[in-house]
Structure formats: C-alpha cells, structure tokens
Amino acid sequence: MMGLMRSDGYKLRKSRSLLICLITAFGMGVMMALLYHMAWEMLGDNLEATRSLMEAFGSNEKAVNEMLMIIPNETLWSYISTALADTNLLYIAAVVISIFVGSEYSMGTAKNAISRGFNRTAVYGSKLLFSMLIMLMVAAVYVLGSGVVGCALYGFSADISAGQMLLILAAYLAEMLAVAGLYVMIAVMMKSTGHAIAFSLIMPMLISSALQIISMAYNCSDVLNRLWIFQTLTATPQLCLYNEAYVPFLVSAVYFVVAGLISLLTVRRQELK
C-alpha cells in the first residue's frame, strides 16, 4: 500500500493540471472576494431597506438572513466562510481529481498496479486519499486568495465566536471530503478523463438548477439543504448557526459512504484494458 501511495504521490507532484488549477483557484479567490466587496459597498446603506423589502414580500427572518449571508460583511471570517461555501472551488477540484483518477484509464495504466500485485481495494483507497488531499489543497488556496483581500480590507476580524468558527470549518471539511469521494466515483465509473470532467462539472449544475426550481415552486428550500450536498455546503453557516449543525455532517457521511460503496463495487467488477 505504501509503495502504491508513493507512486500516486509522485504522480501528483508532477501534475501540471494541479499546479494550473491551484494558480486558478488563488486568482479566482482574489477576484471573487473583490467582487463581493464591491457588492457589499453597493448594498451599503440599503441593507436594512433590502431586509425590510424581503420581509414585506413574505420572507421570514431566517430566509432573509440566508440570502444576505451570501455576500460577506465587513470581517475577515465572512470572506473565508463565503469562499468555502463557493462551489467554484469544488469545480476546480473536480478537474484535477478527474484527471488524476481518469487518466489511469485514458492512458491504459489502470491495470499496471494490479499486475504488480496490489489489490483493487488498495488501488481505490490510494486514489481516494490523494483526491481528498487535492480537494483540501484547492480549498486552502482558494480561501487564501479570498482571505488576502478580506485581511487587507478588515484585518483579523470575525462576528462569531471561535467555537462557532471551528464548528463551521469542521462541517466544511466533512462536506468537501464527501464531494471528493463523489468525484472519484464519477471518474471510476466514466473510465475516461474527458467524460469524468464533463460529468463532474455538468451534473451538479443541472441537479442544483432543477432542485432550485422545485424548491421555489413548492417552498421547500429547507428540504433541499438537507438532500443535495452541493446545496448543503452553501448553506453550512446558516445550518450551524441555527442549531442544525448535524445536517452537514450527516449528509456528508451518507454521500461519502454511498460513493465509496459504488466506487468499490465498480472497481472490483470492471474490466481493465
């Protein structure tokens, strides 16, 4: 197993796609933070008027806060939290993970580890561990880009307690590891770098859009936050601050286990050429 992990680690260190995506993640983190700052400045004095208008149209206090929390306020923590909730970083990680796992099939090297005596479970386990590492690296760089802007503007500041911040960070961590497992599952099932990238990017967007329409039609956004992990991740701060922190952890566990079982079943049964 250690030999397999050393091989995958070497492959990852030499990956140009990882370097390019990390640079992209940092640049997008900076750009999105600047755009959020501009939006907050434009909102400015109209914040309370916006809140009153939304409440006048029937939105409850929780729904209003959820909408307004999308735009970070004047604290460093809000920029960090907003960056972690941004699905853009998930899509960047999807590209690297799809290439890292899918290239083994596209290049015909997936069978090499098996021929050297490693079992398929170990091969999958190594790919999963490094894919989770990729997800954390992309998230860290994306947050760094956003945090640089937030720190330059507002210094080291927060509007919630340290305990709440740690809880939210732990929830984000669980969700991102689960999403990494989901991307590995897709790459294993697609057996192609191009197909894995396309499906990993398009599938969440289509499902999210469809569920958003359904939630608007039937006024069931709370249910949506508890079923679709990409939406759960976006709603993580609100869930944790409204005493529903169990939701992201439970959702993450379900997705991680289901994705892992499907991946293992697929890896053990698929024919390698």
Short mmCIF file of C-alpha atoms in Angstrom, two decimals:
data_model
loop_
_atom_site.label_atom_id
_atom_site.label_comp_id
_atom_site.label_asym_id
_atom_site.label_seq_id
_atom_site.Cartn_x
_atom_site.Cartn_y
_atom_site.Cartn_z
CA MET A 1 0.00 0.00 0.00
CA MET A 2 2.82 2.42 0.86
CA GLY A 3 4.50 1.73 -2.47
CA LEU A 4 1.24 2.47 -4.24
CA MET A 5 0.81 5.72 -2.32
CA ARG A 6 4.38 6.78 -3.10
CA SER A 7 3.66 6.20 -6.78
CA ASP A 8 0.44 8.22 -6.66
CA GLY A 9 2.16 10.95 -4.64
CA TYR A 10 4.92 11.22 -7.23
CA LYS A 11 2.34 11.41 -9.99
CA LEU A 12 0.52 14.18 -8.16
CA ARG A 13 3.70 16.20 -7.54
CA LYS A 14 4.48 16.08 -11.25
CA SER A 15 0.94 17.03 -12.26
CA ARG A 16 0.77 20.23 -14.28
CA SER A 17 -3.00 20.24 -14.02
CA LEU A 18 -2.72 20.51 -10.23
CA LEU A 19 -0.36 23.48 -10.45
CA ILE A 20 -2.53 25.25 -13.04
CA CYS A 21 -5.69 24.66 -11.01
CA LEU A 22 -4.05 25.88 -7.78
CA ILE A 23 -2.99 29.10 -9.51
CA THR A 24 -6.51 29.41 -10.94
CA ALA A 25 -8.02 28.81 -7.50
CA PHE A 26 -5.93 31.56 -5.91
CA GLY A 27 -6.76 34.02 -8.70
CA MET A 28 -10.47 33.23 -8.52
CA GLY A 29 -10.41 33.55 -4.74
CA VAL A 30 -8.99 37.06 -5.04
CA MET A 31 -11.35 38.03 -7.87
CA MET A 32 -14.50 36.76 -6.15
CA ALA A 33 -13.55 38.48 -2.89
CA LEU A 34 -13.14 41.79 -4.73
CA LEU A 35 -16.49 41.31 -6.46
CA TYR A 36 -18.16 40.51 -3.15
CA HIS A 37 -16.61 43.63 -1.62
CA MET A 38 -17.97 45.74 -4.46
CA ALA A 39 -21.42 44.19 -3.97
CA TRP A 40 -21.29 44.91 -0.22
CA GLU A 41 -20.27 48.51 -0.88
CA MET A 42 -23.15 48.94 -3.33
CA LEU A 43 -25.56 47.38 -0.83
CA GLY A 44 -24.23 49.63 1.93
CA ASP A 45 -26.88 51.92 3.33
CA ASN A 46 -29.61 49.98 1.54
CA LEU A 47 -29.07 46.87 3.66
CA GLU A 48 -31.94 47.48 6.07
CA ALA A 49 -34.19 48.63 3.25
CA THR A 50 -33.41 45.40 1.39
CA ARG A 51 -34.17 43.37 4.52
CA SER A 52 -37.48 45.20 5.04
CA LEU A 53 -38.45 44.72 1.41
CA MET A 54 -37.78 40.98 1.53
CA GLU A 55 -39.77 40.63 4.75
CA ALA A 56 -42.60 42.65 3.23
CA PHE A 57 -42.83 40.07 0.42
CA GLY A 58 -43.31 37.27 2.91
CA SER A 59 -39.75 36.06 3.58
CA ASN A 60 -39.14 35.04 7.18
CA GLU A 61 -36.14 36.23 9.16
CA LYS A 62 -34.19 33.02 8.56
CA ALA A 63 -34.70 33.17 4.79
CA VAL A 64 -33.68 36.83 4.71
CA ASN A 65 -30.50 36.12 6.67
CA GLU A 66 -29.66 33.22 4.37
CA MET A 67 -29.94 35.45 1.33
CA LEU A 68 -27.89 38.28 2.82
CA MET A 69 -25.19 35.97 4.19
CA ILE A 70 -24.22 35.07 0.62
CA ILE A 71 -22.44 38.43 0.47
CA PRO A 72 -19.64 38.67 3.07
CA ASN A 73 -19.84 41.52 5.55
CA GLU A 74 -17.00 43.63 6.92
CA THR A 75 -14.99 40.85 8.63
CA LEU A 76 -12.20 38.54 7.53
CA TRP A 77 -14.13 35.48 8.71
CA SER A 78 -17.08 36.27 6.45
CA TYR A 79 -14.74 36.26 3.42
CA ILE A 80 -13.26 32.92 4.48
CA SER A 81 -16.69 31.38 5.06
CA THR A 82 -18.05 32.70 1.78
CA ALA A 83 -15.04 31.30 -0.09
CA LEU A 84 -15.52 27.87 1.47
CA ALA A 85 -19.21 27.93 0.51
CA ASP A 86 -18.39 28.86 -3.09
CA THR A 87 -18.96 25.87 -5.39
CA ASN A 88 -16.38 27.30 -7.81
CA LEU A 89 -13.64 25.71 -5.72
CA LEU A 90 -15.42 22.35 -6.00
CA TYR A 91 -15.47 22.61 -9.78
CA ILE A 92 -11.76 23.45 -9.88
CA ALA A 93 -11.01 20.43 -7.70
CA ALA A 94 -13.25 18.29 -9.94
CA VAL A 95 -10.95 18.94 -12.90
CA VAL A 96 -7.80 17.86 -11.03
CA ILE A 97 -9.42 14.79 -9.45
CA SER A 98 -10.92 13.71 -12.77
CA ILE A 99 -7.52 13.97 -14.45
CA PHE A 100 -5.72 12.30 -11.55
CA VAL A 101 -8.06 9.29 -11.45
CA GLY A 102 -9.41 9.21 -15.01
CA SER A 103 -6.02 9.45 -16.71
CA GLU A 104 -5.21 5.95 -15.44
CA TYR A 105 -7.99 4.64 -17.67
CA SER A 106 -7.41 7.01 -20.60
CA MET A 107 -3.70 6.15 -20.71
CA GLY A 108 -4.27 2.44 -20.15
CA THR A 109 -2.18 2.33 -16.97
CA ALA A 110 -5.01 1.38 -14.59
CA LYS A 111 -4.07 -2.29 -14.82
CA ASN A 112 -0.38 -1.71 -14.00
CA ALA A 113 -0.86 -1.55 -10.22
CA ILE A 114 -2.99 -4.71 -10.34
CA SER A 115 -0.32 -6.52 -12.31
CA ARG A 116 2.26 -5.57 -9.66
CA GLY A 117 0.24 -7.41 -7.02
CA PHE A 118 -1.84 -4.62 -5.47
CA ASN A 119 -5.50 -5.46 -4.92
CA ARG A 120 -8.20 -3.25 -6.35
CA THR A 121 -9.38 -2.02 -2.96
CA ALA A 122 -5.89 -0.69 -2.20
CA VAL A 123 -5.71 1.00 -5.62
CA TYR A 124 -9.04 2.72 -4.99
CA GLY A 125 -8.05 3.66 -1.43
CA SER A 126 -4.87 5.36 -2.61
CA LYS A 127 -6.71 7.30 -5.29
CA LEU A 128 -9.36 8.36 -2.79
CA LEU A 129 -6.83 9.58 -0.21
CA PHE A 130 -4.93 11.70 -2.73
CA SER A 131 -8.18 13.00 -4.23
CA MET A 132 -9.24 14.20 -0.79
CA LEU A 133 -5.82 15.84 -0.45
CA ILE A 134 -6.37 17.57 -3.80
CA MET A 135 -9.72 18.89 -2.60
CA LEU A 136 -8.18 20.30 0.58
CA MET A 137 -5.29 21.89 -1.33
CA VAL A 138 -7.63 23.62 -3.78
CA ALA A 139 -9.88 24.80 -0.94
CA ALA A 140 -6.91 26.12 1.06
CA VAL A 141 -5.52 28.09 -1.89
CA TYR A 142 -8.96 29.44 -2.84
CA VAL A 143 -9.56 30.58 0.73
CA LEU A 144 -6.07 32.08 0.86
CA GLY A 145 -6.86 34.24 -2.16
CA SER A 146 -10.13 35.41 -0.63
CA GLY A 147 -8.55 35.80 2.81
CA VAL A 148 -5.80 38.05 1.49
CA VAL A 149 -8.43 40.50 0.27
CA GLY A 150 -10.50 40.21 3.45
CA CYS A 151 -7.46 40.70 5.69
CA ALA A 152 -6.25 43.69 3.68
CA LEU A 153 -9.67 45.31 3.99
CA TYR A 154 -10.66 44.47 7.56
CA GLY A 155 -7.70 42.86 9.32
CA PHE A 156 -8.18 39.80 11.51
CA SER A 157 -11.83 40.17 12.44
CA ALA A 158 -14.89 37.99 12.98
CA ASP A 159 -18.50 38.41 14.02
CA ILE A 160 -18.99 34.97 15.60
CA SER A 161 -17.23 33.06 18.38
CA ALA A 162 -14.17 30.83 17.92
CA GLY A 163 -16.25 27.78 18.77
CA GLN A 164 -18.76 28.57 16.06
CA MET A 165 -15.98 29.10 13.54
CA LEU A 166 -14.41 25.72 14.37
CA LEU A 167 -17.79 24.01 14.03
CA ILE A 168 -18.41 25.57 10.62
CA LEU A 169 -14.88 24.69 9.45
CA ALA A 170 -15.36 21.08 10.56
CA ALA A 171 -18.64 20.92 8.63
CA TYR A 172 -16.98 22.31 5.51
CA LEU A 173 -14.18 19.76 5.88
CA ALA A 174 -16.62 16.84 6.08
CA GLU A 175 -18.57 18.06 3.06
CA MET A 176 -15.51 18.60 0.89
CA LEU A 177 -14.13 15.16 1.64
CA ALA A 178 -17.52 13.69 0.71
CA VAL A 179 -17.56 15.64 -2.57
CA ALA A 180 -14.03 14.38 -3.32
CA GLY A 181 -15.34 10.83 -2.87
CA LEU A 182 -18.19 11.65 -5.23
CA TYR A 183 -15.76 12.90 -7.90
CA VAL A 184 -13.65 9.73 -7.56
CA MET A 185 -16.79 7.64 -8.03
CA ILE A 186 -17.62 9.52 -11.22
CA ALA A 187 -14.08 9.14 -12.59
CA VAL A 188 -14.07 5.41 -11.83
CA MET A 189 -17.44 4.90 -13.50
CA MET A 190 -16.68 7.03 -16.56
CA LYS A 191 -13.23 5.43 -17.16
CA SER A 192 -12.23 8.49 -19.18
CA THR A 193 -10.66 11.81 -18.23
CA GLY A 194 -12.80 13.87 -20.58
CA HIS A 195 -16.06 12.19 -19.65
CA ALA A 196 -15.25 12.41 -15.94
CA ILE A 197 -14.52 16.15 -16.14
CA ALA A 198 -17.64 16.88 -18.17
CA PHE A 199 -19.93 14.84 -15.93
CA SER A 200 -18.40 16.19 -12.71
CA LEU A 201 -18.98 19.77 -13.86
CA ILE A 202 -22.32 19.48 -15.61
CA MET A 203 -24.12 17.03 -13.31
CA PRO A 204 -24.04 19.22 -10.15
CA MET A 205 -25.12 22.29 -12.11
CA LEU A 206 -28.08 20.53 -13.69
CA ILE A 207 -29.24 18.91 -10.47
CA SER A 208 -28.79 22.14 -8.49
CA SER A 209 -30.77 24.13 -11.06
CA ALA A 210 -33.57 21.57 -11.15
CA LEU A 211 -33.78 21.40 -7.36
CA GLN A 212 -33.76 25.19 -7.08
CA ILE A 213 -36.76 25.39 -9.40
CA ILE A 214 -38.57 22.68 -7.43
CA SER A 215 -37.81 24.37 -4.10
CA MET A 216 -39.12 27.70 -5.41
CA ALA A 217 -42.28 26.08 -6.73
CA TYR A 218 -43.03 24.15 -3.55
CA ASN A 219 -41.31 26.42 -1.00
CA CYS A 220 -39.10 23.60 0.31
CA SER A 221 -35.60 25.10 0.43
CA ASP A 222 -35.01 23.55 3.86
CA VAL A 223 -35.52 20.08 2.38
CA LEU A 224 -33.14 20.95 -0.47
CA ASN A 225 -30.43 21.95 2.01
CA ARG A 226 -30.71 18.51 3.59
CA LEU A 227 -30.66 16.38 0.44
CA TRP A 228 -28.20 17.78 -2.11
CA ILE A 229 -24.67 18.11 -0.77
CA PHE A 230 -23.71 20.99 -3.06
CA GLN A 231 -26.60 23.00 -1.63
CA THR A 232 -25.87 21.80 1.90
CA LEU A 233 -22.32 23.13 1.59
CA THR A 234 -23.60 26.55 0.51
CA ALA A 235 -25.99 26.63 3.47
CA THR A 236 -23.43 25.38 6.02
CA PRO A 237 -23.01 28.65 8.00
CA GLN A 238 -26.75 29.09 8.37
CA LEU A 239 -27.26 25.46 9.41
CA CYS A 240 -24.51 25.63 12.02
CA LEU A 241 -25.64 28.97 13.43
CA TYR A 242 -29.30 27.89 13.60
CA ASN A 243 -28.55 24.80 15.73
CA GLU A 244 -28.73 22.37 12.79
CA ALA A 245 -25.02 21.52 12.59
CA TYR A 246 -25.84 17.80 12.46
CA VAL A 247 -27.19 18.24 8.91
CA PRO A 248 -23.90 18.82 7.01
CA PHE A 249 -22.17 16.04 8.96
CA LEU A 250 -24.98 13.57 8.35
CA VAL A 251 -25.30 14.47 4.66
CA SER A 252 -21.53 14.19 4.22
CA ALA A 253 -21.42 10.77 5.86
CA VAL A 254 -24.22 9.44 3.64
CA TYR A 255 -22.65 10.72 0.41
CA PHE A 256 -19.18 9.54 1.37
CA VAL A 257 -20.32 6.02 2.27
CA VAL A 258 -22.61 5.62 -0.76
CA ALA A 259 -19.96 6.97 -3.17
CA GLY A 260 -17.35 4.70 -1.62
CA LEU A 261 -19.51 1.58 -1.89
CA ILE A 262 -20.42 2.30 -5.52
CA SER A 263 -16.77 3.00 -6.36
CA LEU A 264 -15.53 -0.21 -4.72
CA LEU A 265 -18.22 -2.27 -6.44
CA THR A 266 -17.33 -0.71 -9.78
CA VAL A 267 -13.57 -1.11 -9.35
CA ARG A 268 -13.86 -4.76 -8.36
CA ARG A 269 -16.10 -5.65 -11.29
CA GLN A 270 -14.78 -3.54 -14.15
CA GLU A 271 -12.56 -4.94 -16.86
CA LEU A 272 -9.20 -3.19 -17.20
CA LYS A 273 -7.62 -2.96 -20.64
#
